[in-house]
Short mmCIF file of C-alpha atoms in Angstrom, two decimals:
data_model
loop_
_atom_site.label_atom_id
_atom_site.label_comp_id
_atom_site.label_asym_id
_atom_site.label_seq_id
_atom_site.Cartn_x
_atom_site.Cartn_y
_atom_site.Cartn_z
CA MET A 46 38.48 147.98 65.51
CA TYR A 47 42.23 148.62 65.91
CA GLN A 48 42.07 147.99 69.67
CA SER A 49 40.14 144.72 69.15
CA SER A 50 42.77 143.42 66.72
CA ARG A 51 45.56 144.45 69.10
CA HIS A 52 43.79 142.71 71.96
CA CYS A 53 43.46 139.49 69.90
CA ALA A 54 47.15 139.64 68.98
CA GLU A 55 48.12 140.02 72.62
CA GLN A 56 45.95 137.06 73.51
CA GLY A 57 47.59 135.00 70.76
CA ILE A 58 51.08 135.87 72.02
CA ALA A 59 50.07 135.04 75.56
CA LEU A 60 48.68 131.68 74.39
CA LEU A 61 51.94 130.89 72.56
CA MET A 62 53.94 131.77 75.66
CA VAL A 63 51.77 129.50 77.79
CA LEU A 64 52.20 126.67 75.28
CA TRP A 65 55.99 127.16 75.25
CA ILE A 66 56.09 127.16 79.06
CA LEU A 67 53.96 124.01 79.18
CA MET A 68 56.27 122.35 76.64
CA ILE A 69 59.36 123.30 78.66
CA LEU A 70 57.75 122.03 81.86
CA MET A 71 56.82 118.76 80.13
CA LEU A 72 60.41 118.33 78.93
CA ILE A 73 61.67 118.95 82.46
CA VAL A 74 59.19 116.42 83.86
CA PHE A 75 60.12 113.81 81.26
CA SER A 76 63.82 114.48 81.89
CA PHE A 77 63.42 113.98 85.64
CA SER A 78 61.31 110.87 85.00
CA TYR A 79 63.98 109.42 82.70
CA MET A 80 66.75 110.21 85.18
CA ALA A 81 64.79 108.66 88.04
CA ARG A 82 64.07 105.54 86.01
CA THR A 83 67.72 105.24 84.94
CA GLU A 84 68.91 105.64 88.55
CA LEU A 85 66.34 103.07 89.68
CA TYR A 86 67.59 100.50 87.16
CA ALA A 87 71.21 101.31 88.02
CA THR A 88 70.47 100.83 91.72
CA MET A 89 68.69 97.54 91.05
CA SER A 90 71.60 96.36 88.88
CA PHE A 91 74.13 97.38 91.54
CA LYS A 92 72.08 95.65 94.22
CA GLY A 93 71.86 92.49 92.12
CA GLY A 94 75.60 92.57 91.46
CA ILE A 95 76.40 92.93 95.15
CA GLU A 96 74.04 90.09 96.03
CA ASN A 97 75.64 87.84 93.42
CA LYS A 98 79.09 88.74 94.72
CA PHE A 99 78.15 87.78 98.28
CA LEU A 100 76.67 84.54 96.97
CA ALA A 101 79.99 83.82 95.24
CA GLU A 102 81.82 84.63 98.49
CA ALA A 103 79.51 82.20 100.28
CA GLY A 104 80.42 79.56 97.70
CA LEU A 105 84.12 80.27 98.27
CA GLU A 106 83.75 79.82 102.03
CA ARG A 107 81.78 76.62 101.46
CA GLY A 108 84.60 75.35 99.26
CA ILE A 109 87.19 76.04 101.98
CA MET A 110 85.00 74.29 104.54
CA GLU A 111 84.71 71.25 102.27
CA LEU A 112 88.50 71.11 101.93
CA PHE A 113 88.85 70.93 105.71
CA TYR A 114 86.16 68.26 105.75
CA ARG A 115 88.12 66.39 103.09
CA GLN A 116 91.31 66.59 105.15
CA SER A 117 89.54 65.12 108.19
CA TYR A 118 87.51 62.32 106.58
CA ARG A 119 89.31 61.42 103.37
CA ALA A 120 90.60 58.11 104.77
CA GLN A 121 87.18 57.09 106.10
CA THR A 122 84.19 55.55 104.33
CA LEU A 123 81.14 57.81 104.57
CA ASP A 124 77.94 56.30 103.19
CA MET A 125 75.32 58.66 104.65
CA GLU A 126 73.68 61.08 102.24
CA GLY A 127 75.14 64.56 102.55
CA THR A 128 78.43 63.35 104.01
CA GLU A 129 80.15 62.79 100.67
CA ILE A 130 83.62 64.22 100.24
CA TRP A 131 83.78 66.71 97.41
CA LYS A 132 86.00 65.78 94.48
CA THR A 133 88.87 68.12 93.62
CA ASP A 134 88.92 67.50 89.87
CA GLY A 135 86.74 70.47 88.92
CA THR A 136 83.43 68.66 89.46
CA PRO A 137 80.67 71.31 89.93
CA HIS A 138 78.84 71.38 93.28
CA GLN A 139 75.63 73.36 93.76
CA GLY A 140 74.51 75.19 96.87
CA GLN A 141 71.71 77.50 97.99
CA THR A 142 71.40 80.20 100.61
CA ALA A 143 68.10 82.05 101.11
CA ASP A 144 66.86 82.85 97.57
CA GLY A 145 70.30 82.72 95.96
CA PHE A 146 72.49 79.99 94.51
CA TYR A 147 76.16 79.26 93.99
CA THR A 148 78.24 76.80 92.01
CA VAL A 149 81.64 75.71 93.34
CA ARG A 150 84.41 73.87 91.51
CA ILE A 151 87.51 72.79 93.42
CA THR A 152 90.62 71.89 91.45
CA ASP A 153 93.72 70.30 92.90
CA GLU A 154 96.78 72.33 91.89
CA MET A 155 98.74 69.09 91.48
CA GLY A 156 96.31 68.13 88.73
CA LYS A 157 97.73 70.97 86.64
CA VAL A 158 101.03 71.67 84.89
CA ASP A 159 103.38 73.75 87.05
CA ILE A 160 105.13 76.18 84.71
CA ASN A 161 108.01 76.52 87.17
CA ARG A 162 108.71 72.75 87.25
CA ALA A 163 107.20 71.18 84.13
CA SER A 164 109.24 69.75 81.28
CA GLU A 165 109.20 71.39 77.88
CA VAL A 166 107.53 68.37 76.27
CA VAL A 167 104.54 68.48 78.64
CA LEU A 168 104.11 72.23 78.13
CA LYS A 169 104.28 71.87 74.35
CA ASN A 170 101.78 69.01 74.32
CA LEU A 171 99.37 71.00 76.51
CA PHE A 172 99.37 74.06 74.24
CA ILE A 173 98.92 71.83 71.19
CA ASN A 174 95.95 70.15 72.92
CA LEU A 175 94.45 73.62 73.39
CA GLY A 176 94.63 74.29 69.66
CA VAL A 177 97.64 76.62 69.58
CA LYS A 178 99.57 76.51 66.30
CA ALA A 179 102.83 74.53 66.35
CA GLU A 180 105.04 77.52 65.47
CA GLU A 181 103.40 79.60 68.21
CA VAL A 182 103.88 76.74 70.70
CA ASP A 183 107.62 76.65 70.01
CA THR A 184 107.89 80.39 70.64
CA ILE A 185 105.80 80.34 73.81
CA VAL A 186 107.48 77.34 75.46
CA ASP A 187 111.05 78.42 74.59
CA SER A 188 110.25 81.91 75.88
CA ILE A 189 108.78 80.51 79.12
CA MET A 190 111.98 78.57 79.71
CA ASP A 191 114.12 81.63 78.93
CA TRP A 192 111.99 83.86 81.16
CA LYS A 193 112.67 81.80 84.28
CA ASP A 194 116.26 80.65 83.72
CA PRO A 195 119.03 82.79 85.30
CA ASP A 196 121.15 83.29 82.16
CA ASP A 197 120.89 85.64 79.18
CA LEU A 198 121.15 82.93 76.53
CA HIS A 199 117.93 82.42 74.59
CA ARG A 200 116.67 79.23 73.02
CA LEU A 201 116.05 78.87 69.28
CA HIS A 202 112.53 80.37 69.42
CA GLY A 203 112.82 82.06 72.82
CA ALA A 204 113.60 85.54 74.11
CA GLU A 205 115.66 87.22 76.81
CA SER A 206 115.95 90.78 78.09
CA ASP A 207 117.45 92.08 74.83
CA TYR A 208 114.17 91.29 73.04
CA TYR A 209 111.91 92.69 75.76
CA MET A 210 113.99 95.87 76.09
CA SER A 211 113.46 96.54 72.37
CA LEU A 212 109.67 96.70 72.78
CA PRO A 213 107.77 100.05 72.81
CA ASN A 214 107.25 99.57 76.57
CA PRO A 215 110.54 97.90 77.55
CA TYR A 216 111.09 95.58 80.49
CA LYS A 217 113.53 92.86 81.45
CA ALA A 218 113.05 89.11 81.63
CA ARG A 219 112.47 87.96 85.19
CA ASP A 220 115.24 85.31 85.22
CA ALA A 221 113.41 83.58 88.08
CA ASN A 222 110.29 81.52 88.68
CA PHE A 223 106.86 82.87 87.81
CA ASP A 224 104.91 84.34 90.73
CA THR A 225 101.52 84.32 89.01
CA LEU A 226 100.02 82.90 85.83
CA GLU A 227 99.15 86.41 84.62
CA GLU A 228 102.90 87.01 84.36
CA LEU A 229 102.78 84.78 81.27
CA LEU A 230 101.31 87.73 79.35
CA LEU A 231 104.77 89.30 79.48
CA VAL A 232 106.30 86.32 77.70
CA LYS A 233 106.97 86.45 73.97
CA GLY A 234 104.23 84.74 71.96
CA MET A 235 101.62 84.62 74.73
CA THR A 236 98.30 86.38 74.11
CA PRO A 237 95.20 86.97 76.27
CA GLU A 238 93.25 84.67 73.93
CA ILE A 239 95.68 81.79 74.53
CA LEU A 240 95.88 82.38 78.27
CA TYR A 241 92.22 83.09 79.05
CA GLY A 242 90.47 81.50 76.09
CA ALA A 243 88.01 83.07 73.68
CA ASN A 244 84.32 82.38 73.14
CA GLU A 245 83.86 78.67 73.93
CA LYS A 246 87.58 77.88 73.60
CA LYS A 247 89.29 77.09 76.90
CA GLY A 248 92.32 79.04 78.01
CA ALA A 249 95.65 77.71 79.28
CA ILE A 250 95.11 79.36 82.66
CA ASP A 251 92.71 76.56 83.66
CA PHE A 252 95.42 73.92 83.25
CA LEU A 253 98.53 75.72 84.53
CA THR A 254 99.72 76.56 88.03
CA VAL A 255 102.59 78.03 90.01
CA ASN A 256 101.50 76.43 93.27
CA SER A 257 101.96 72.67 92.98
CA ARG A 258 105.75 72.87 93.41
CA SER A 259 105.95 69.45 91.76
CA THR A 260 107.24 67.97 88.53
CA THR A 261 104.55 65.27 88.67
CA ILE A 262 100.81 65.49 88.05
CA ASN A 263 98.00 64.00 90.14
CA ILE A 264 96.37 61.27 88.06
CA ASN A 265 93.21 61.51 90.23
CA THR A 266 92.48 65.16 89.50
CA ALA A 267 94.11 66.08 86.18
CA PRO A 268 91.65 67.01 83.41
CA LYS A 269 91.78 65.34 80.01
CA GLU A 270 93.79 68.19 78.48
CA VAL A 271 96.56 67.72 81.05
CA LEU A 272 96.53 63.92 81.00
CA SER A 273 96.78 63.95 77.21
CA ALA A 274 99.84 66.23 77.46
CA ILE A 275 101.81 63.50 79.23
CA PRO A 276 104.03 61.45 76.89
CA GLY A 277 102.46 58.13 75.99
CA ILE A 278 98.93 58.99 77.11
CA THR A 279 96.44 59.13 74.26
CA PRO A 280 93.06 60.92 74.46
CA GLU A 281 91.41 57.48 74.68
CA LEU A 282 93.60 56.46 77.63
CA ALA A 283 92.92 59.82 79.30
CA ASP A 284 89.16 59.15 79.02
CA ALA A 285 89.66 55.67 80.50
CA ILE A 286 91.56 57.12 83.46
CA ILE A 287 88.83 59.68 84.11
CA ASP A 288 86.13 56.97 83.94
CA ARG A 289 88.15 54.75 86.29
CA ARG A 290 88.52 57.37 89.01
CA LYS A 291 84.81 58.28 89.06
CA ASP A 292 84.07 55.35 91.36
CA ALA A 293 87.13 55.59 93.63
CA GLU A 294 90.50 57.29 93.78
CA ILE A 295 93.42 55.54 92.13
CA LYS A 296 95.69 54.49 95.01
CA THR A 297 98.71 53.38 92.98
CA LEU A 298 99.81 53.91 89.40
CA ALA A 299 100.01 50.12 89.02
CA GLU A 300 96.19 50.01 88.95
CA ILE A 301 96.26 51.54 85.45
CA ALA A 302 97.96 50.07 82.41
CA LEU A 303 100.16 53.09 81.79
CA PRO A 304 102.90 53.30 79.17
CA PRO A 305 106.39 53.30 80.76
CA GLU A 306 107.25 56.77 79.46
CA ALA A 307 104.30 58.28 81.37
CA LEU A 308 105.22 57.01 84.83
CA GLU A 309 107.79 59.69 85.65
CA TYR A 310 105.22 62.43 85.10
CA LEU A 311 102.41 61.03 87.29
CA THR A 312 101.58 60.59 90.96
CA THR A 313 98.54 59.72 93.08
CA ALA A 314 99.32 62.87 95.12
CA GLU A 315 97.60 62.03 98.38
CA ASP A 316 99.53 64.87 100.01
CA SER A 317 98.08 67.67 97.85
CA ASP A 318 97.53 70.82 99.91
CA SER A 319 96.89 73.60 97.35
CA PHE A 320 93.56 73.98 95.59
CA THR A 321 91.88 76.50 93.32
CA ILE A 322 88.25 77.31 94.08
CA ASN A 323 86.04 78.79 91.35
CA ALA A 324 82.86 80.14 92.93
CA PHE A 325 79.94 81.52 90.91
CA GLY A 326 76.99 83.24 92.59
CA TYR A 327 73.64 84.02 91.00
CA LYS A 328 69.98 84.58 91.87
CA SER A 329 67.71 84.15 88.87
CA THR A 330 69.91 82.83 86.08
CA GLU A 331 73.47 81.60 85.68
CA LYS A 332 73.89 84.00 82.75
CA GLU A 333 73.81 86.94 85.18
CA GLY A 334 76.12 86.04 88.02
CA TYR A 335 79.40 86.92 89.70
CA ALA A 336 82.53 84.76 89.68
CA ILE A 337 85.50 84.56 92.05
CA ARG A 338 88.69 82.53 91.72
CA ALA A 339 90.91 81.85 94.72
CA THR A 340 93.79 79.49 95.44
CA VAL A 341 94.16 78.30 99.03
CA ALA A 342 96.85 76.27 100.73
CA ILE A 343 95.53 74.06 103.53
CA ARG A 344 97.72 74.19 106.63
CA GLY A 345 96.57 71.40 108.94
CA LEU A 346 92.99 70.76 110.02
CA ASP A 347 91.98 74.28 110.97
CA ASN A 348 94.16 76.76 109.11
CA TYR A 349 94.65 77.88 105.53
CA GLN A 350 96.49 80.52 103.54
CA MET A 351 94.97 82.48 100.65
CA VAL A 352 97.75 82.56 98.06
CA TYR A 353 95.70 83.99 95.18
CA TYR A 354 92.40 85.87 94.92
CA LYS A 355 90.75 87.52 91.92
CA SER A 356 87.31 89.10 91.77
CA PRO A 357 85.54 89.20 89.42
CA VAL A 358 86.76 86.70 86.85
CA THR A 359 85.31 85.09 83.77
CA ILE A 360 84.55 81.42 84.39
CA LYS A 361 83.17 79.18 81.68
CA GLN A 362 80.33 77.17 83.23
#
Protein backbone atom coordinates (compact mmCIF):
# COMPACT_ATOMS: atom_id res chain seq x y z
CA MET A 1 0.00 0.00 0.00
CA TYR A 2 2.85 2.35 0.98
CA GLN A 3 4.78 1.55 -2.22
CA SER A 4 1.68 2.16 -4.37
CA SER A 5 1.13 5.60 -2.83
CA ARG A 6 4.82 6.44 -3.27
CA HIS A 7 4.66 5.32 -6.89
CA CYS A 8 1.60 7.54 -7.52
CA ALA A 9 3.35 10.51 -5.91
CA GLU A 10 6.39 10.01 -8.11
CA GLN A 11 4.16 9.85 -11.16
CA GLY A 12 2.45 13.09 -10.09
CA ILE A 13 5.79 14.86 -9.66
CA ALA A 14 6.96 13.59 -13.02
CA LEU A 15 3.74 14.85 -14.63
CA LEU A 16 4.21 18.30 -13.05
CA MET A 17 7.79 18.43 -14.30
CA VAL A 18 6.67 17.52 -17.81
CA LEU A 19 3.98 20.22 -17.70
CA TRP A 20 6.52 22.80 -16.49
CA ILE A 21 8.94 21.81 -19.26
CA LEU A 22 6.17 22.02 -21.85
CA MET A 23 5.19 25.46 -20.54
CA ILE A 24 8.80 26.68 -20.70
CA LEU A 25 9.18 25.31 -24.23
CA MET A 26 5.93 27.02 -25.27
CA LEU A 27 7.16 30.33 -23.85
CA ILE A 28 10.43 29.93 -25.75
CA VAL A 29 8.54 29.14 -28.96
CA PHE A 30 6.21 32.12 -28.52
CA SER A 31 9.20 34.35 -27.71
CA PHE A 32 11.04 33.29 -30.87
CA SER A 33 7.82 33.71 -32.87
CA TYR A 34 7.31 37.23 -31.51
CA MET A 35 10.93 38.17 -32.19
CA ALA A 36 10.75 36.80 -35.72
CA ARG A 37 7.51 38.65 -36.40
CA THR A 38 8.94 41.89 -34.98
CA GLU A 39 12.10 41.55 -37.09
CA LEU A 40 9.97 40.80 -40.16
CA TYR A 41 7.90 43.97 -39.68
CA ALA A 42 11.05 46.00 -38.96
CA THR A 43 12.65 44.68 -42.15
CA MET A 44 9.54 45.46 -44.17
CA SER A 45 9.38 48.96 -42.68
CA PHE A 46 13.08 49.53 -43.39
CA LYS A 47 12.65 48.26 -46.94
CA GLY A 48 9.66 50.54 -47.48
CA GLY A 49 11.57 53.51 -46.09
CA ILE A 50 14.53 52.87 -48.38
CA GLU A 51 12.24 52.50 -51.38
CA ASN A 52 10.49 55.77 -50.54
CA LYS A 53 13.85 57.50 -50.14
CA PHE A 54 15.01 56.35 -53.57
CA LEU A 55 11.70 57.51 -55.03
CA ALA A 56 12.30 60.93 -53.47
CA GLU A 57 15.83 60.93 -54.91
CA ALA A 58 14.34 60.11 -58.31
CA GLY A 59 12.00 63.08 -57.91
CA LEU A 60 14.96 65.31 -57.03
CA GLU A 61 16.85 64.23 -60.15
CA ARG A 62 13.71 64.79 -62.24
CA GLY A 63 13.45 68.29 -60.80
CA ILE A 64 17.06 69.08 -61.75
CA MET A 65 16.46 67.74 -65.25
CA GLU A 66 13.37 69.94 -65.60
CA LEU A 67 15.41 73.00 -64.58
CA PHE A 68 17.88 72.30 -67.39
CA TYR A 69 14.95 71.83 -69.75
CA ARG A 70 13.58 75.16 -68.55
CA GLN A 71 16.90 76.89 -69.20
CA SER A 72 16.98 75.56 -72.77
CA TYR A 73 13.37 76.12 -73.86
CA ARG A 74 12.04 78.92 -71.67
CA ALA A 75 12.08 81.45 -74.52
CA GLN A 76 10.30 79.08 -76.93
CA THR A 77 6.62 78.22 -77.31
CA LEU A 78 6.01 74.51 -76.72
CA ASP A 79 2.47 73.36 -77.42
CA MET A 80 2.92 69.58 -77.57
CA GLU A 81 1.62 67.58 -74.63
CA GLY A 82 4.41 66.55 -72.28
CA THR A 83 6.73 69.35 -73.38
CA GLU A 84 5.44 71.92 -70.91
CA ILE A 85 7.99 73.83 -68.88
CA TRP A 86 7.56 73.28 -65.17
CA LYS A 87 6.64 76.33 -63.12
CA THR A 88 9.01 77.37 -60.33
CA ASP A 89 6.41 78.82 -57.97
CA GLY A 90 5.94 75.68 -55.87
CA THR A 91 3.37 74.09 -58.18
CA PRO A 92 3.28 70.30 -57.45
CA HIS A 93 4.27 67.93 -60.28
CA GLN A 94 3.58 64.20 -60.09
CA GLY A 95 5.72 61.41 -61.45
CA GLN A 96 5.84 57.61 -61.42
CA THR A 97 8.60 55.05 -61.68
CA ALA A 98 7.81 51.32 -61.61
CA ASP A 99 5.25 50.90 -58.79
CA GLY A 100 6.28 54.04 -56.91
CA PHE A 101 5.38 57.71 -57.10
CA TYR A 102 6.95 61.07 -56.36
CA THR A 103 5.78 64.65 -56.01
CA VAL A 104 8.14 67.49 -56.90
CA ARG A 105 7.80 71.19 -56.11
CA ILE A 106 10.35 73.64 -57.50
CA THR A 107 10.58 77.08 -55.93
CA ASP A 108 12.60 79.96 -57.30
CA GLU A 109 14.84 81.36 -54.56
CA MET A 110 14.19 84.87 -55.89
CA GLY A 111 10.52 84.37 -55.04
CA LYS A 112 11.49 84.36 -51.37
CA VAL A 113 12.77 86.94 -48.89
CA ASP A 114 16.56 86.88 -48.60
CA ILE A 115 17.38 87.43 -44.93
CA ASN A 116 20.84 88.73 -45.86
CA ARG A 117 19.46 91.45 -48.18
CA ALA A 118 15.83 92.12 -47.24
CA SER A 119 14.61 95.30 -45.60
CA GLU A 120 13.27 95.26 -42.07
CA VAL A 121 9.77 96.23 -43.21
CA VAL A 122 9.47 93.23 -45.55
CA LEU A 123 10.73 90.83 -42.87
CA LYS A 124 8.31 92.23 -40.30
CA ASN A 125 5.36 92.03 -42.69
CA LEU A 126 6.22 88.42 -43.56
CA PHE A 127 6.32 87.25 -39.93
CA ILE A 128 3.06 89.08 -39.23
CA ASN A 129 1.49 87.33 -42.25
CA LEU A 130 2.57 84.02 -40.72
CA GLY A 131 0.69 84.81 -37.51
CA VAL A 132 3.63 85.74 -35.27
CA LYS A 133 2.71 88.18 -32.50
CA ALA A 134 3.77 91.81 -33.06
CA GLU A 135 6.05 91.97 -30.00
CA GLU A 136 7.76 88.73 -31.05
CA VAL A 137 8.20 90.08 -34.59
CA ASP A 138 10.01 93.17 -33.29
CA THR A 139 12.40 90.99 -31.29
CA ILE A 140 13.07 88.55 -34.12
CA VAL A 141 13.64 91.13 -36.87
CA ASP A 142 15.82 93.44 -34.73
CA SER A 143 17.84 90.41 -33.62
CA ILE A 144 18.26 89.22 -37.23
CA MET A 145 19.63 92.62 -38.17
CA ASP A 146 21.96 92.66 -35.14
CA TRP A 147 23.14 89.10 -35.84
CA LYS A 148 24.48 89.96 -39.29
CA ASP A 149 25.76 93.51 -38.80
CA PRO A 150 29.48 93.91 -37.95
CA ASP A 151 29.09 96.11 -34.85
CA ASP A 152 28.23 95.35 -31.21
CA LEU A 153 25.41 97.90 -30.95
CA HIS A 154 21.99 96.30 -30.60
CA ARG A 155 18.67 97.66 -31.78
CA LEU A 156 15.80 98.45 -29.41
CA HIS A 157 14.47 94.86 -29.35
CA GLY A 158 17.59 93.14 -30.70
CA ALA A 159 20.58 91.31 -29.23
CA GLU A 160 24.33 91.13 -29.66
CA SER A 161 27.05 88.90 -28.24
CA ASP A 162 26.59 90.18 -24.68
CA TYR A 163 23.09 88.65 -24.62
CA TYR A 164 24.07 85.36 -26.24
CA MET A 165 27.12 84.96 -23.96
CA SER A 166 24.81 85.22 -20.93
CA LEU A 167 22.83 82.13 -21.99
CA PRO A 168 23.33 78.70 -20.29
CA ASN A 169 25.11 77.54 -23.47
CA PRO A 170 26.91 80.74 -24.51
CA TYR A 171 27.93 81.70 -28.04
CA LYS A 172 28.69 84.89 -29.92
CA ALA A 173 26.66 86.68 -32.57
CA ARG A 174 27.95 85.92 -36.05
CA ASP A 175 28.36 89.58 -37.13
CA ALA A 176 28.17 88.41 -40.76
CA ASN A 177 25.61 87.09 -43.23
CA PHE A 178 23.65 83.94 -42.51
CA ASP A 179 24.99 80.77 -44.15
CA THR A 180 21.84 78.70 -43.68
CA LEU A 181 18.25 79.29 -42.60
CA GLU A 182 18.69 76.90 -39.66
CA GLU A 183 21.12 79.46 -38.23
CA LEU A 184 18.04 81.55 -37.43
CA LEU A 185 17.39 79.24 -34.46
CA LEU A 186 20.36 80.90 -32.76
CA VAL A 187 18.73 84.31 -33.02
CA LYS A 188 16.88 85.79 -30.06
CA GLY A 189 13.12 85.28 -30.30
CA MET A 190 13.19 82.60 -33.01
CA THR A 191 11.64 79.22 -32.18
CA PRO A 192 11.37 75.92 -34.09
CA GLU A 193 7.60 76.45 -34.29
CA ILE A 194 8.04 79.82 -36.02
CA LEU A 195 10.78 78.58 -38.34
CA TYR A 196 9.37 75.17 -39.29
CA GLY A 197 5.68 75.61 -38.54
CA ALA A 198 3.46 73.49 -36.33
CA ASN A 199 0.52 71.25 -37.22
CA GLU A 200 -1.09 72.87 -40.28
CA LYS A 201 0.59 76.24 -39.70
CA LYS A 202 3.30 77.08 -42.23
CA GLY A 203 6.80 77.91 -41.11
CA ALA A 204 8.97 80.87 -42.13
CA ILE A 205 11.55 78.55 -43.67
CA ASP A 206 9.32 78.09 -46.74
CA PHE A 207 9.43 81.82 -47.52
CA LEU A 208 13.01 82.76 -46.59
CA THR A 209 16.32 82.18 -48.35
CA VAL A 210 20.03 82.94 -48.20
CA ASN A 211 20.60 82.14 -51.87
CA SER A 212 18.85 84.79 -53.96
CA ARG A 213 21.53 87.42 -53.28
CA SER A 214 18.95 90.05 -54.23
CA THR A 215 17.00 92.80 -52.51
CA THR A 216 14.12 92.31 -54.96
CA ILE A 217 11.56 89.52 -55.22
CA ASN A 218 10.41 87.69 -58.35
CA ILE A 219 6.77 88.64 -58.95
CA ASN A 220 6.32 85.50 -61.10
CA THR A 221 7.20 83.00 -58.39
CA ALA A 222 6.60 84.62 -55.00
CA PRO A 223 3.83 82.98 -52.93
CA LYS A 224 0.98 85.01 -51.48
CA GLU A 225 2.66 85.30 -48.07
CA VAL A 226 5.71 86.94 -49.63
CA LEU A 227 3.80 89.18 -52.04
CA SER A 228 1.61 90.41 -49.18
CA ALA A 229 4.76 91.32 -47.21
CA ILE A 230 5.72 93.93 -49.81
CA PRO A 231 4.62 97.47 -48.90
CA GLY A 232 1.47 98.49 -50.73
CA ILE A 233 0.43 94.99 -51.80
CA THR A 234 -2.80 93.82 -50.19
CA PRO A 235 -3.85 90.15 -49.97
CA GLU A 236 -6.42 90.86 -52.71
CA LEU A 237 -3.75 92.30 -55.03
CA ALA A 238 -1.48 89.33 -54.24
CA ASP A 239 -4.28 86.96 -55.33
CA ALA A 240 -4.77 88.97 -58.52
CA ILE A 241 -1.05 88.73 -59.33
CA ILE A 242 -1.06 84.97 -58.79
CA ASP A 243 -4.15 84.57 -61.02
CA ARG A 244 -2.54 86.75 -63.70
CA ARG A 245 0.65 84.72 -63.93
CA LYS A 246 -1.13 81.36 -64.23
CA ASP A 247 -1.60 81.89 -67.96
CA ALA A 248 1.80 83.42 -68.77
CA GLU A 249 4.78 84.93 -67.03
CA ILE A 250 4.69 88.64 -66.28
CA LYS A 251 7.34 90.18 -68.54
CA THR A 252 7.39 93.68 -67.08
CA LEU A 253 6.10 95.21 -63.86
CA ALA A 254 4.12 97.70 -65.97
CA GLU A 255 1.69 94.89 -66.86
CA ILE A 256 0.32 95.02 -63.30
CA ALA A 257 -1.26 98.03 -61.63
CA LEU A 258 1.18 98.09 -58.73
CA PRO A 259 1.33 100.78 -56.06
CA PRO A 260 4.46 102.98 -56.43
CA GLU A 261 5.88 101.95 -53.05
CA ALA A 262 6.00 98.29 -54.16
CA LEU A 263 8.09 98.76 -57.29
CA GLU A 264 11.49 98.91 -55.58
CA TYR A 265 10.91 95.49 -54.01
CA LEU A 266 9.87 93.57 -57.15
CA THR A 267 11.43 92.18 -60.32
CA THR A 268 10.45 89.79 -63.12
CA ALA A 269 13.75 87.96 -62.42
CA GLU A 270 14.30 86.24 -65.73
CA ASP A 271 17.89 85.57 -64.67
CA SER A 272 17.04 83.42 -61.62
CA ASP A 273 19.53 80.58 -61.23
CA SER A 274 18.92 79.17 -57.72
CA PHE A 275 15.98 76.91 -56.95
CA THR A 276 14.77 74.79 -54.05
CA ILE A 277 13.43 71.35 -54.91
CA ASN A 278 11.11 69.57 -52.47
CA ALA A 279 10.81 65.92 -53.48
CA PHE A 280 8.45 63.46 -51.78
CA GLY A 281 8.54 59.74 -52.59
CA TYR A 282 5.89 57.19 -51.68
CA LYS A 283 4.46 53.84 -52.79
CA SER A 284 1.00 53.21 -51.39
CA THR A 285 -0.04 56.44 -49.69
CA GLU A 286 1.29 59.98 -49.37
CA LYS A 287 0.91 59.70 -45.60
CA GLU A 288 3.81 57.23 -45.51
CA GLY A 289 6.55 58.71 -47.64
CA TYR A 290 10.02 60.21 -47.56
CA ALA A 291 10.86 63.86 -48.21
CA ILE A 292 14.05 65.57 -49.40
CA ARG A 293 14.79 69.27 -49.74
CA ALA A 294 17.68 70.52 -51.86
CA THR A 295 18.73 73.88 -53.25
CA VAL A 296 20.60 73.86 -56.55
CA ALA A 297 22.30 76.62 -58.49
CA ILE A 298 22.15 76.14 -62.26
CA ARG A 299 25.47 76.85 -63.95
CA GLY A 300 24.84 76.98 -67.69
CA LEU A 301 23.00 74.34 -69.71
CA ASP A 302 24.71 71.23 -68.38
CA ASN A 303 26.10 71.94 -64.92
CA TYR A 304 24.73 72.65 -61.47
CA GLN A 305 25.91 73.05 -57.90
CA MET A 306 24.16 71.56 -54.88
CA VAL A 307 24.29 74.35 -52.30
CA TYR A 308 21.95 72.75 -49.73
CA TYR A 309 20.70 69.22 -49.09
CA LYS A 310 18.63 67.83 -46.21
CA SER A 311 17.21 64.34 -45.87
CA PRO A 312 14.73 63.60 -44.49
CA VAL A 313 12.65 66.72 -43.93
CA THR A 314 9.05 67.43 -43.04
CA ILE A 315 7.18 68.84 -46.03
CA LYS A 316 3.55 69.87 -45.78
CA GLN A 317 1.79 68.48 -48.86
